[in-house]
Amino acid sequence: MDDGNWLCSYEEERLHNRHTTCSTICLLQHQLQTFMDITFENITNTERALDMLKKFERLGIPDLGTDDKYQVILQNYGHDIEMVSKLYTKQKNDPPVARNLPPVAGKILWARQLFLRIQSPMSLFQQHPTVLRATGARPIIRNYNRVAKALLEFEVVYHRGWLQQVELMKAGLKVSLLVKAPETGEIFVNFDPEILTLIRETECMSRMELEIPPFAAALQQKRDTYKETFNKLQMMLSEYKRVKSKIPAPLHTLMTFHLAKVDDAMQPGLTTLSWTSLNIKKYLQNVLDKIADLELLLDRVNDLIEFRINAVLQEMSCMPLCSLPEEEPLTCEEFLRKTKELCISGARTLHLKSSLVEEAANELINTLLDVEVQIKGDIDDKPPNRSRTEEVTEEEGPSDPFASSSPRAGQMSGLSSPLTKRKKKEIEMLEEEAQELLSHFSHHNIDSLLKVTRNTLEAMRKRVQASSVITFLDNKSVSKQKLSVQPIFKASIFLSIPNFAMVPALDEVQQTLNKAVDSIVNVMKGVGQWSKERLSKKKILERKIAALRSDGDSENEMRETETGNIHADLKLALTAETKAWMTAFGRCCNKKYRSEMENIFAFVEEINKKLNRQIKDLDDIRIAMAALKDIREQQIPIDFQVGPIEESYAVLNKYGLLVAKEEMEKVDTLRYSWEKLLVRANEVQNELVGLQPKFRGELISTVETFAEDCDHYYLDYDKVYYSWSQD
């Protein structure tokens, strides 16, 4: 009985606990269901909703209604697809591009982001096939396929368009490095900014794992080289502009030929060099060297103008020609004596300074025309060559009056006639500009002389006027005025009954002032006028040597009266010093012009070898054309160098400086060798003109044969490929 009661009570307790547990589980399940409903109501993103639903599925609790939730999320996903479709339709013509992205890559990335918004949830739905088999899922799947297809087509279209754009951008690297504006003549860097955009597009396409053409990949590898070249070209142009701004206004025309050197160095960047050339660094270095030489010349010119012309003219304009008393007045005789002494010393000083300014102005002009004016020697030396040829023909015998005296003379006349005319025009223009510049500085010199005279006379006028005004002032004003202004002349008044007498008289004072003014005005007569013709370097050097010798001779004569032995030693020392200086100067000239002469002979010999080569094929034509191009590039510089070389050796020979006999013989044949090379160049040029039709026809026929061979090769290749694919 007790055991039965115990079992009954145990069974009742077990049933009660089970009922309590089931009630608790049902309550928990209901709370979990409520929590899940509230959670999904707050989640608007489809992908997050699917992730949250997957977390609830991991709990393994039955009857949570996950299938219904999948259907709800699927319907929301359908709305997302509709929203993406509308957004694509609205923005496909002008999609928003993220910052720092190129246009094509930005549009493709925009399409990929839209595709990712619909593709990620679909991949999660595919893990639950039952959801996609539902009746309401089919329209959503069709809409998904339609939108995904449109987005992929959008990406493919823009990517293909970019590939075509890459092919078109090849021409952007074949243009010249620099370009000149036709209206203003200003030079700019000719770099297409689309190339940088293409490099950025290539980087983005590579990150998106899209196809990249070989040209774009190679362009991306050389992006640092292109950017560095672009920056150096920009720096080169800005440096050239800065250096040109240093040119003073009166020197613009004379600096044209020096600027032409830089322009000639820049010319390959405007014509032949492109962004794919291999010698861009050498070109940049050459242009920068020319700009540095131009800046060095301008610095020298500006320093010469500032310190040797303007500063001296300023000193001349401030030079005193009359000493006005500051403390005690002077008698008429003392004032006139001091004024004359100052005028005499001032005339000497002004003459010396004027000569220094003239010398500096001529040195400035010679510096600017250091190369250009030497072309005058080329024209002056041509008539002797012609007469020498005529003499040879006369010795050989009478010639046909209707034929030229020699083939060389006829070719020379045809080649050098236009060159001679052009050189004459250049010489005339240079001489006119040099004369105008010399006249410009001469006017400044005259203005300084007039200014010093005007300032002196004005100071005397103000002093005399201030002294006379003192009489009409009151006592206080007189005391203040006397502190700053003192009378010029000392005069005394005597009582001569029944009159007063002043010594010196007013007429005598007036005559003293007139004589002082005449002395001041006549100072200008003691200043020598400038030479109307420009002084060459040789004349300036001879003038300096003559002045040095005259100064030395005068100094020696003065010392000879004092001590006889010192005179001989000093004269001997000065003579030895002058000879040593002349020897050192001649040695430097000989070294410089010997190297220039050797370079010219080496150039002539090298070009002669190329021009004397028999023309058989296109390689020979290419070598001959390159040689003719080198002659055209070096013709003007060599023409400018031949004259100074001949003049330098003539000066060395004139003053008895030691020069090797071989060098003198080379100098005698320098001009003949150069002119002979020009004649040979003219002959080769005529020969190339005659051979042009033959080689042109051969080249056209060869290209046609090559095109036919290529067509046959393509056909054979297609046949073999087709048969291989059939097998």
XYZ file of C-alpha atoms in Angstrom:
727
model
C 0.000 0.000 0.000
C 2.774 2.429 0.864
C 4.668 1.508 -2.286
C 1.608 2.137 -4.456
C 1.031 5.529 -2.915
C 4.633 6.434 -3.486
C 4.472 5.468 -7.155
C 1.299 7.449 -7.674
C 2.767 10.532 -6.058
C 5.953 10.127 -8.115
C 3.975 9.841 -11.344
C 1.916 12.894 -10.532
C 5.035 14.902 -9.731
C 6.695 13.792 -12.966
C 3.663 14.767 -14.997
C 3.540 18.114 -13.270
C 7.220 18.804 -13.982
C 6.751 17.773 -17.599
C 3.809 20.068 -17.972
C 5.782 22.903 -16.381
C 8.732 22.283 -18.729
C 6.504 22.238 -21.786
C 4.862 25.450 -20.689
C 8.263 27.051 -20.207
C 9.473 25.853 -23.636
C 6.328 27.135 -25.300
C 6.761 30.446 -23.560
C 10.403 30.659 -24.602
C 9.500 29.713 -28.176
C 6.830 32.383 -28.247
C 9.250 34.975 -26.877
C 11.872 33.912 -29.415
C 9.295 34.183 -32.187
C 8.369 37.647 -30.980
C 12.049 38.649 -30.803
C 12.649 37.341 -34.327
C 9.656 39.270 -35.675
C 10.798 42.485 -33.998
C 14.390 41.962 -35.271
C 13.320 41.437 -38.877
C 11.059 44.447 -38.752
C 14.088 46.643 -37.908
C 16.354 45.124 -40.607
C 15.847 46.709 -44.039
C 18.920 45.241 -45.754
C 18.270 41.935 -47.487
C 21.755 40.557 -46.970
C 21.753 41.357 -43.260
C 18.305 39.832 -42.908
C 19.519 36.589 -44.514
C 22.565 36.491 -42.225
C 20.335 36.992 -39.177
C 17.931 34.299 -40.370
C 20.820 31.881 -40.772
C 21.799 32.524 -37.145
C 18.247 31.624 -36.010
C 18.401 28.438 -38.102
C 21.558 27.347 -36.293
C 19.492 27.150 -33.055
C 17.604 24.153 -34.484
C 14.292 25.177 -32.887
C 11.297 23.887 -34.872
C 8.265 25.926 -35.835
C 10.103 29.280 -35.768
C 8.600 30.228 -39.112
C 11.884 30.627 -40.953
C 10.320 29.550 -44.235
C 7.813 32.351 -43.992
C 10.624 34.750 -43.178
C 12.496 33.584 -46.300
C 9.466 34.423 -48.387
C 9.199 37.858 -46.786
C 12.925 38.514 -47.379
C 12.541 37.293 -50.971
C 9.763 39.781 -51.576
C 11.885 42.566 -50.065
C 14.740 41.393 -52.298
C 12.447 41.791 -55.290
C 11.851 45.389 -54.270
C 15.624 45.874 -53.996
C 16.041 44.572 -57.538
C 13.397 47.001 -58.748
C 15.162 49.855 -56.965
C 18.525 48.861 -58.525
C 16.875 48.652 -61.951
C 15.359 52.110 -61.596
C 18.647 53.511 -60.323
C 20.513 51.971 -63.275
C 17.991 53.313 -65.769
C 18.224 56.786 -64.270
C 22.021 57.043 -63.961
C 23.381 54.816 -66.735
C 24.028 57.739 -69.096
C 25.943 59.721 -66.460
C 26.735 57.463 -63.516
C 28.322 58.956 -60.389
C 32.063 58.354 -60.210
C 33.913 58.038 -56.918
C 36.557 60.599 -56.066
C 40.072 60.037 -57.445
C 38.822 57.518 -60.008
C 39.143 57.849 -63.793
C 35.899 58.057 -65.783
C 35.744 54.592 -67.401
C 36.956 52.655 -64.362
C 34.604 54.680 -62.157
C 31.600 53.788 -64.335
C 32.546 50.111 -64.391
C 33.011 50.129 -60.610
C 29.571 51.777 -60.246
C 27.980 48.982 -62.302
C 29.819 46.339 -60.288
C 28.593 47.810 -57.017
C 24.999 47.699 -58.275
C 25.511 44.118 -59.404
C 27.024 43.207 -56.034
C 23.904 44.559 -54.276
C 21.700 42.016 -56.079
C 24.207 39.195 -56.517
C 25.180 38.632 -52.873
C 21.594 37.964 -51.634
C 20.925 35.723 -54.650
C 23.933 33.567 -53.778
C 22.488 33.132 -50.264
C 19.049 32.285 -51.666
C 20.637 29.640 -53.873
C 21.681 27.789 -50.724
C 17.923 27.282 -50.048
C 16.474 25.898 -53.303
C 12.998 25.557 -51.775
C 12.730 29.316 -51.441
C 13.490 29.864 -55.133
C 11.004 27.126 -56.173
C 8.108 29.045 -54.695
C 5.517 30.540 -57.030
C 6.336 34.173 -56.208
C 10.072 33.649 -56.807
C 9.915 33.274 -60.605
C 9.212 36.989 -61.416
C 11.954 37.967 -59.014
C 14.439 35.589 -60.688
C 13.501 36.869 -64.151
C 13.912 40.467 -62.975
C 17.265 39.556 -61.419
C 18.499 37.989 -64.641
C 17.395 41.016 -66.646
C 19.101 43.538 -64.361
C 22.262 41.430 -64.007
C 22.478 41.058 -67.792
C 22.115 44.826 -68.259
C 24.824 45.552 -65.686
C 27.224 43.039 -67.216
C 26.570 44.424 -70.699
C 27.230 47.918 -69.348
C 30.609 46.780 -68.017
C 31.548 44.964 -71.235
C 30.571 47.909 -73.436
C 32.629 50.409 -71.464
C 35.574 48.031 -71.215
C 35.596 47.473 -74.991
C 35.323 51.191 -75.564
C 38.316 51.696 -73.302
C 40.300 49.089 -75.270
C 39.584 51.010 -78.470
C 40.585 54.259 -76.750
C 43.908 52.681 -75.774
C 44.669 51.983 -79.421
C 43.909 55.594 -80.298
C 46.184 56.890 -77.520
C 49.260 55.449 -79.249
C 49.324 58.535 -81.433
C 49.609 60.719 -78.320
C 53.143 59.442 -77.684
C 54.285 60.025 -81.263
C 53.830 63.805 -81.130
C 56.725 66.193 -80.515
C 57.845 67.006 -76.979
C 57.153 70.720 -77.368
C 54.659 72.795 -79.332
C 54.707 76.494 -80.209
C 51.612 78.670 -80.123
C 51.160 80.180 -83.623
C 49.742 83.475 -82.322
C 52.188 84.306 -79.516
C 55.137 82.030 -80.333
C 55.207 80.778 -76.724
C 56.429 77.208 -76.264
C 54.463 74.660 -74.227
C 55.002 71.036 -73.244
C 53.092 68.912 -75.767
C 51.905 66.189 -73.397
C 48.388 64.806 -73.736
C 46.744 64.737 -70.264
C 44.672 61.781 -71.435
C 47.839 59.681 -71.177
C 47.896 60.171 -67.397
C 44.203 59.312 -67.322
C 44.982 56.165 -69.330
C 47.692 55.172 -66.840
C 45.246 55.627 -63.964
C 42.601 53.646 -65.885
C 45.114 50.849 -66.363
C 45.833 50.680 -62.624
C 42.131 50.494 -61.800
C 41.438 47.931 -64.530
C 44.258 45.783 -63.175
C 42.760 45.882 -59.686
C 39.360 44.904 -61.091
C 41.069 41.975 -62.932
C 39.940 43.141 -66.359
C 41.798 42.631 -69.608
C 44.648 45.098 -70.185
C 46.268 45.518 -73.638
C 50.075 45.269 -73.863
C 50.419 48.935 -74.798
C 48.573 50.037 -71.650
C 50.688 47.703 -69.503
C 53.898 49.075 -71.022
C 52.617 52.618 -70.534
C 51.917 51.902 -66.874
C 55.449 50.596 -66.372
C 56.927 53.812 -67.833
C 54.609 56.216 -66.026
C 57.405 57.484 -63.754
C 59.613 58.157 -66.792
C 56.907 60.158 -68.546
C 56.098 62.160 -65.427
C 59.781 62.899 -64.829
C 60.254 63.999 -68.456
C 57.162 66.211 -68.264
C 58.373 67.881 -65.063
C 61.864 68.441 -66.486
C 60.445 69.995 -69.656
C 58.246 72.298 -67.587
C 61.250 73.276 -65.489
C 63.332 73.844 -68.636
C 60.740 76.209 -70.151
C 60.263 78.124 -66.908
C 64.043 78.447 -66.536
C 64.341 79.733 -70.105
C 61.580 82.255 -69.449
C 63.304 83.398 -66.247
C 66.653 83.837 -67.995
C 65.048 85.785 -70.870
C 63.509 88.180 -68.345
C 67.057 89.259 -67.388
C 67.681 90.759 -70.830
C 67.780 94.591 -70.630
C 65.491 96.413 -73.037
C 68.265 97.994 -75.199
C 69.887 94.573 -75.790
C 66.894 92.632 -77.092
C 67.942 92.747 -80.740
C 71.617 91.964 -80.140
C 70.637 89.041 -77.939
C 68.626 87.507 -80.779
C 71.537 85.426 -82.002
C 72.362 84.162 -78.523
C 68.706 83.287 -77.996
C 68.805 81.525 -81.368
C 71.387 79.112 -79.922
C 68.919 78.037 -77.251
C 66.105 77.947 -79.805
C 68.215 75.744 -82.076
C 68.910 73.428 -79.157
C 65.150 73.303 -78.473
C 64.293 72.706 -82.127
C 64.537 68.863 -81.992
C 61.880 68.898 -79.269
C 59.580 70.794 -81.630
C 60.219 68.635 -84.701
C 61.875 65.239 -84.338
C 61.872 64.090 -80.721
C 58.738 62.371 -79.435
C 57.793 60.849 -76.075
C 59.109 57.461 -77.223
C 62.564 58.757 -78.206
C 65.591 57.348 -76.427
C 67.772 60.477 -76.318
C 65.433 62.759 -74.372
C 67.831 63.003 -71.417
C 70.672 64.065 -73.702
C 68.374 66.628 -75.328
C 67.331 68.070 -71.965
C 70.918 68.282 -70.774
C 71.961 70.036 -73.984
C 69.179 72.633 -73.708
C 69.893 73.235 -70.019
C 73.592 73.736 -70.829
C 72.676 76.295 -73.492
C 70.381 78.086 -71.032
C 73.168 78.074 -68.433
C 75.583 79.590 -70.972
C 72.984 82.227 -71.843
C 72.445 83.065 -68.176
C 76.202 83.321 -67.621
C 76.451 85.732 -70.561
C 73.524 87.793 -69.252
C 75.021 87.937 -65.762
C 78.276 89.212 -67.215
C 76.461 91.737 -69.384
C 74.258 92.985 -66.527
C 77.236 93.253 -64.175
C 79.155 95.183 -66.811
C 76.249 97.584 -67.333
C 75.624 98.022 -63.614
C 79.144 98.400 -62.283
C 81.190 99.653 -65.222
C 78.683 101.895 -66.973
C 75.815 102.985 -64.726
C 77.939 103.271 -61.585
C 80.617 105.309 -63.400
C 77.980 107.549 -64.979
C 76.487 108.114 -61.538
C 79.906 109.085 -60.172
C 80.377 111.462 -63.117
C 77.044 113.185 -62.478
C 77.915 113.725 -58.795
C 81.443 115.069 -59.321
C 81.979 118.616 -57.843
C 83.365 121.264 -60.209
C 83.138 124.155 -57.764
C 84.054 124.364 -54.075
C 81.626 126.633 -52.225
C 82.924 127.820 -48.844
C 81.279 126.284 -45.783
C 82.858 128.308 -42.953
C 84.749 131.397 -44.108
C 84.017 133.294 -47.344
C 86.724 133.512 -49.985
C 88.172 136.351 -51.921
C 87.454 136.526 -55.616
C 90.973 135.407 -56.508
C 90.855 132.405 -54.155
C 87.402 131.352 -55.370
C 88.416 131.621 -59.013
C 91.705 129.779 -58.421
C 90.053 126.894 -56.571
C 87.303 126.650 -59.172
C 89.804 126.458 -62.029
C 91.852 123.817 -60.195
C 88.701 121.742 -59.608
C 87.656 122.194 -63.234
C 91.062 121.070 -64.522
C 91.163 117.982 -62.282
C 87.473 117.363 -62.951
C 88.006 117.517 -66.722
C 90.758 114.910 -66.441
C 88.662 112.700 -64.209
C 85.576 113.060 -66.409
C 87.635 112.317 -69.503
C 89.064 109.223 -67.824
C 85.666 108.032 -66.652
C 84.103 108.789 -70.041
C 86.845 106.735 -71.675
C 86.154 103.916 -69.211
C 82.442 104.033 -70.039
C 83.222 104.037 -73.772
C 85.554 101.104 -73.323
C 82.940 99.246 -71.263
C 80.233 99.952 -73.861
C 82.444 98.659 -76.678
C 83.424 95.656 -74.592
C 79.742 94.988 -73.961
C 78.961 95.113 -77.675
C 81.964 92.927 -78.516
C 80.822 90.435 -75.898
C 77.395 90.232 -77.490
C 78.894 89.991 -80.993
C 81.697 87.651 -79.995
C 80.501 85.024 -82.456
C 78.209 86.705 -84.918
C 80.310 89.543 -86.275
C 83.075 87.135 -87.226
C 81.055 85.992 -90.247
C 82.387 89.126 -91.904
C 85.654 87.260 -92.454
C 83.918 84.615 -94.542
C 82.719 87.213 -97.050
C 85.997 89.150 -97.106
C 88.007 86.007 -97.908
C 85.935 84.845 -100.867
C 87.213 87.264 -103.599
C 90.858 86.154 -103.122
C 89.766 82.530 -103.550
C 87.938 83.437 -106.747
C 90.929 85.411 -108.074
C 93.227 82.524 -107.228
C 91.050 80.230 -109.294
C 91.021 82.687 -112.188
C 94.805 82.943 -112.082
C 95.144 79.189 -112.252
C 92.861 79.007 -115.266
C 94.765 81.804 -117.006
C 98.039 79.960 -116.492
C 96.586 76.764 -117.903
C 95.373 78.500 -121.051
C 92.357 80.226 -122.579
C 89.002 78.784 -121.631
C 85.616 78.744 -123.263
C 83.923 82.111 -122.561
C 80.536 80.417 -122.271
C 81.693 77.866 -119.678
C 82.706 78.318 -116.049
C 86.366 78.550 -115.230
C 86.203 75.351 -113.159
C 83.489 73.018 -111.827
C 84.345 74.030 -108.317
C 83.897 77.730 -109.051
C 80.467 77.166 -110.599
C 79.278 75.038 -107.719
C 80.689 77.418 -105.190
C 78.923 80.379 -106.741
C 75.611 78.510 -106.804
C 75.961 77.382 -103.211
C 77.454 80.439 -101.549
C 75.572 83.216 -103.353
C 72.352 83.063 -101.253
C 74.398 82.331 -98.137
C 76.553 85.397 -98.821
C 73.518 87.618 -99.249
C 72.007 86.356 -96.023
C 75.269 86.903 -94.168
C 75.558 90.425 -95.536
C 72.067 91.217 -94.294
C 72.913 89.786 -90.881
C 76.125 91.821 -90.737
C 74.325 95.012 -91.708
C 71.608 94.449 -89.123
C 74.149 93.635 -86.417
C 76.229 96.686 -87.200
C 73.162 98.923 -87.131
C 72.018 97.540 -83.784
C 75.533 97.776 -82.350
C 75.783 101.370 -83.513
C 72.397 102.169 -81.969
C 73.452 100.605 -78.669
C 76.706 102.554 -78.715
C 74.743 105.722 -79.448
C 72.408 104.864 -76.558
C 75.280 104.722 -74.063
C 76.867 107.803 -75.644
C 73.674 109.767 -74.973
C 73.726 108.564 -71.367
C 77.333 109.715 -71.100
C 76.431 113.148 -72.473
C 73.486 113.358 -70.082
C 75.831 112.675 -67.153
C 78.217 115.414 -68.309
C 75.340 117.846 -68.705
C 73.993 116.829 -65.339
C 77.253 117.510 -63.522
C 77.441 120.955 -65.170
C 73.795 121.688 -64.434
C 74.085 120.544 -60.793
C 77.178 122.703 -60.212
C 75.605 125.808 -61.740
C 72.352 125.176 -59.873
C 74.231 124.874 -56.557
C 75.999 128.195 -57.252
C 72.710 129.875 -58.165
C 70.976 128.677 -55.010
C 73.928 129.743 -52.849
C 74.073 133.236 -54.383
C 70.311 133.604 -54.165
C 70.241 132.431 -50.544
C 73.004 134.881 -49.629
C 71.108 137.804 -51.154
C 67.838 136.837 -49.491
C 69.374 137.101 -46.015
C 69.295 140.887 -46.243
C 65.510 140.998 -46.479
C 64.800 138.704 -43.537
C 64.164 139.707 -39.934
C 66.717 139.143 -37.215
C 65.431 135.722 -36.084
C 65.305 134.434 -39.623
C 68.751 135.850 -40.347
C 70.278 134.035 -37.378
C 68.743 130.735 -38.458
C 69.709 131.270 -42.106
C 73.316 132.076 -41.279
C 73.698 128.765 -39.534
C 73.071 126.916 -42.827
C 74.163 129.384 -45.528
C 77.444 131.247 -45.632
C 78.334 133.997 -48.136
C 80.671 133.073 -50.970
C 82.813 136.181 -51.369
C 84.602 138.236 -48.761
C 84.077 142.002 -49.283
C 84.859 145.171 -47.316
C 83.104 148.558 -47.278
C 85.105 151.803 -46.906
C 83.950 155.320 -46.257
C 84.980 157.534 -49.139
C 83.523 160.930 -48.316
C 80.944 161.735 -49.397
C 80.253 158.080 -50.659
C 80.725 154.483 -49.580
C 83.027 152.145 -51.555
C 82.964 148.299 -51.602
C 86.091 146.287 -52.271
C 85.877 144.277 -54.411
C 83.266 146.029 -56.458
C 80.102 144.335 -57.642
C 81.343 144.340 -61.214
C 84.471 142.510 -60.140
C 82.387 139.934 -58.234
C 80.172 139.497 -61.271
C 83.205 139.033 -63.519
C 84.585 136.434 -61.102
C 81.306 134.518 -61.221
C 81.266 134.750 -65.012
C 84.816 133.424 -65.243
C 83.978 130.592 -62.836
C 80.905 129.711 -64.904
C 82.997 129.767 -68.090
C 85.533 127.445 -66.479
C 82.759 125.064 -65.430
C 81.137 125.103 -68.862
C 84.500 124.629 -70.594
C 85.093 121.466 -68.607
C 83.060 119.640 -71.265
C 85.636 120.663 -73.861
C 88.266 118.745 -71.954
C 86.270 115.517 -72.216
C 87.039 113.693 -75.450
C 84.219 112.650 -77.720
C 83.490 109.002 -78.294
C 84.558 107.369 -81.512
C 81.712 107.146 -84.008
C 82.863 103.679 -85.012
C 82.685 100.697 -82.741
C 86.002 99.544 -81.306
C 86.872 95.891 -81.766
C 88.564 93.802 -79.118
C 91.829 94.162 -80.935
C 91.639 97.977 -80.943
C 90.671 98.062 -77.264
C 93.602 95.805 -76.433
C 95.992 97.949 -78.466
C 94.655 101.070 -76.762
C 95.237 99.503 -73.327
C 98.755 98.460 -74.267
C 99.495 101.935 -75.646
C 98.124 103.563 -72.488
C 100.168 101.181 -70.370
C 103.297 101.968 -72.348
C 102.673 105.719 -72.274
C 102.024 105.615 -68.541
C 105.120 103.542 -68.099
C 107.184 105.890 -70.259
C 105.928 109.015 -68.468
C 106.549 107.439 -65.109
C 109.987 106.358 -66.193
C 110.816 109.877 -67.393
C 109.802 111.340 -64.048
C 111.888 108.842 -62.189
C 114.784 109.313 -64.605
C 115.145 112.872 -63.409
C 115.402 111.570 -59.881
C 117.356 108.363 -60.204
C 118.885 107.005 -63.411
C 119.282 103.393 -62.315
C 115.673 102.935 -61.142
C 114.396 104.064 -64.554
C 116.179 101.276 -66.432
C 115.093 98.602 -63.957
C 111.465 99.729 -64.005
C 111.356 99.921 -67.792
C 112.924 96.496 -68.045
C 110.439 95.065 -65.510
C 107.442 96.591 -67.279
C 108.679 95.356 -70.644
C 109.253 91.872 -69.282
C 105.857 91.864 -67.595
C 104.153 93.010 -70.788
C 105.931 90.367 -72.858
C 105.070 87.692 -70.298
C 101.446 88.808 -70.368
C 101.408 88.784 -74.180
C 102.983 85.325 -74.209
C 100.435 83.955 -71.720
C 97.582 85.571 -73.610
C 98.879 84.203 -76.912
C 99.293 80.734 -75.416
C 95.673 80.733 -74.241
C 94.445 81.981 -77.631
C 96.524 79.365 -79.406
C 95.175 76.589 -77.179
C 91.557 77.642 -77.628
C 91.577 78.175 -81.375
C 93.800 75.140 -82.018
C 91.158 72.910 -80.409
C 88.409 74.586 -82.463
C 90.445 74.131 -85.646
C 91.122 70.454 -84.869
C 87.418 69.879 -84.268
C 86.556 71.467 -87.633
C 89.131 69.339 -89.464
C 87.877 66.199 -87.713
C 84.312 67.053 -88.697
C 85.316 67.747 -92.314
C 87.249 64.476 -92.538
C 84.412 62.421 -91.068
C 81.757 63.975 -93.315
C 83.989 63.614 -96.374
C 84.216 59.867 -95.749
C 80.433 59.601 -95.631
C 79.876 61.778 -98.713
C 82.524 59.991 -100.806
C 80.850 56.636 -100.181
C 79.263 55.196 -103.304
C 75.442 55.155 -103.156
C 74.126 51.657 -103.868
C 71.165 51.040 -101.561
C 68.905 52.723 -99.025
C 71.505 52.399 -96.260
C 73.943 54.475 -98.300
C 71.198 57.058 -98.903
C 70.475 57.174 -95.169
C 74.160 57.755 -94.379
C 74.388 60.513 -97.006
C 71.221 62.204 -95.709
C 72.558 62.096 -92.152
C 75.821 63.666 -93.341
C 73.947 66.452 -95.157
C 71.882 67.057 -92.026
C 75.060 67.357 -89.935
C 76.453 69.888 -92.437
C 73.280 71.989 -92.244
C 73.373 71.971 -88.444
C 77.074 72.846 -88.209
C 77.338 75.239 -91.177
C 76.533 78.453 -89.327
C 78.621 77.636 -86.177
C 81.633 76.656 -88.309
C 81.245 79.763 -90.472
C 81.327 81.790 -87.264
C 84.456 79.966 -86.038
C 86.638 80.107 -89.168
C 87.034 83.905 -89.102
C 88.151 84.166 -85.435
C 90.571 81.260 -85.916
C 92.267 82.942 -88.879
C 92.346 86.323 -87.145
C 93.791 84.811 -83.961
C 96.667 83.118 -85.800
C 97.274 86.316 -87.767
C 97.614 88.274 -84.496
C 99.946 85.618 -83.054
C 102.094 85.784 -86.181
C 102.066 89.602 -86.169
C 103.425 89.873 -82.621
C 106.005 87.141 -83.138
C 104.539 84.568 -80.768
C 105.661 80.982 -81.275
C 103.190 78.882 -83.276
C 103.867 75.452 -84.760
C 104.469 75.410 -88.496
C 101.956 72.610 -88.947
C 99.250 74.748 -87.337
C 99.959 77.678 -89.654
C 99.694 75.360 -92.653
C 96.410 73.997 -91.349
C 95.053 77.508 -90.861
C 95.900 78.354 -94.467
C 93.886 75.344 -95.725
C 91.036 75.573 -93.198
C 88.690 77.747 -95.241
C 89.513 75.872 -98.470
C 88.744 72.500 -96.863
C 85.458 73.749 -95.460
C 84.334 75.278 -98.753
C 85.405 72.130 -100.604
C 83.187 70.103 -98.250
C 80.236 72.413 -99.015
C 80.795 71.884 -102.741
C 80.884 68.121 -102.250
C 77.681 68.347 -100.217
C 76.009 70.184 -103.081
C 77.128 67.455 -105.500
C 75.808 64.658 -103.274
C 72.523 66.501 -102.836
C 72.097 66.781 -106.615
C 72.992 63.113 -106.958
C 70.339 62.137 -104.405
C 67.759 64.207 -106.253
C 68.600 62.294 -109.428
C 68.409 58.893 -107.696
C 65.150 59.622 -105.898
C 62.714 58.316 -108.619
C 64.595 55.030 -109.006
C 64.728 54.181 -105.294
C 61.198 55.418 -104.736
C 59.854 53.076 -107.430
C 61.884 50.213 -105.995
C 60.570 50.926 -102.482
C 56.935 51.056 -103.669
C 57.274 47.764 -105.569
C 58.969 46.113 -102.580
C 56.183 47.252 -100.236
C 53.552 45.912 -102.663
C 55.372 42.562 -102.814
C 55.509 42.471 -99.030
C 51.767 43.170 -98.790
C 51.019 40.336 -101.244
C 53.255 37.933 -99.288
C 51.428 38.911 -96.088
C 48.036 38.186 -97.719
C 49.238 34.746 -98.911
C 50.578 34.015 -95.456
C 47.265 34.936 -93.818
C 45.360 32.655 -96.224
C 47.723 29.728 -95.675
C 47.553 30.234 -91.926
C 43.716 30.267 -91.938
C 43.639 27.083 -94.022
C 46.015 25.267 -91.697
C 44.137 26.477 -88.616
C 40.777 25.444 -90.085
C 42.039 21.958 -91.015
C 43.544 21.543 -87.547
C 40.285 22.558 -85.869
C 38.342 20.055 -88.061
C 40.698 17.273 -87.012
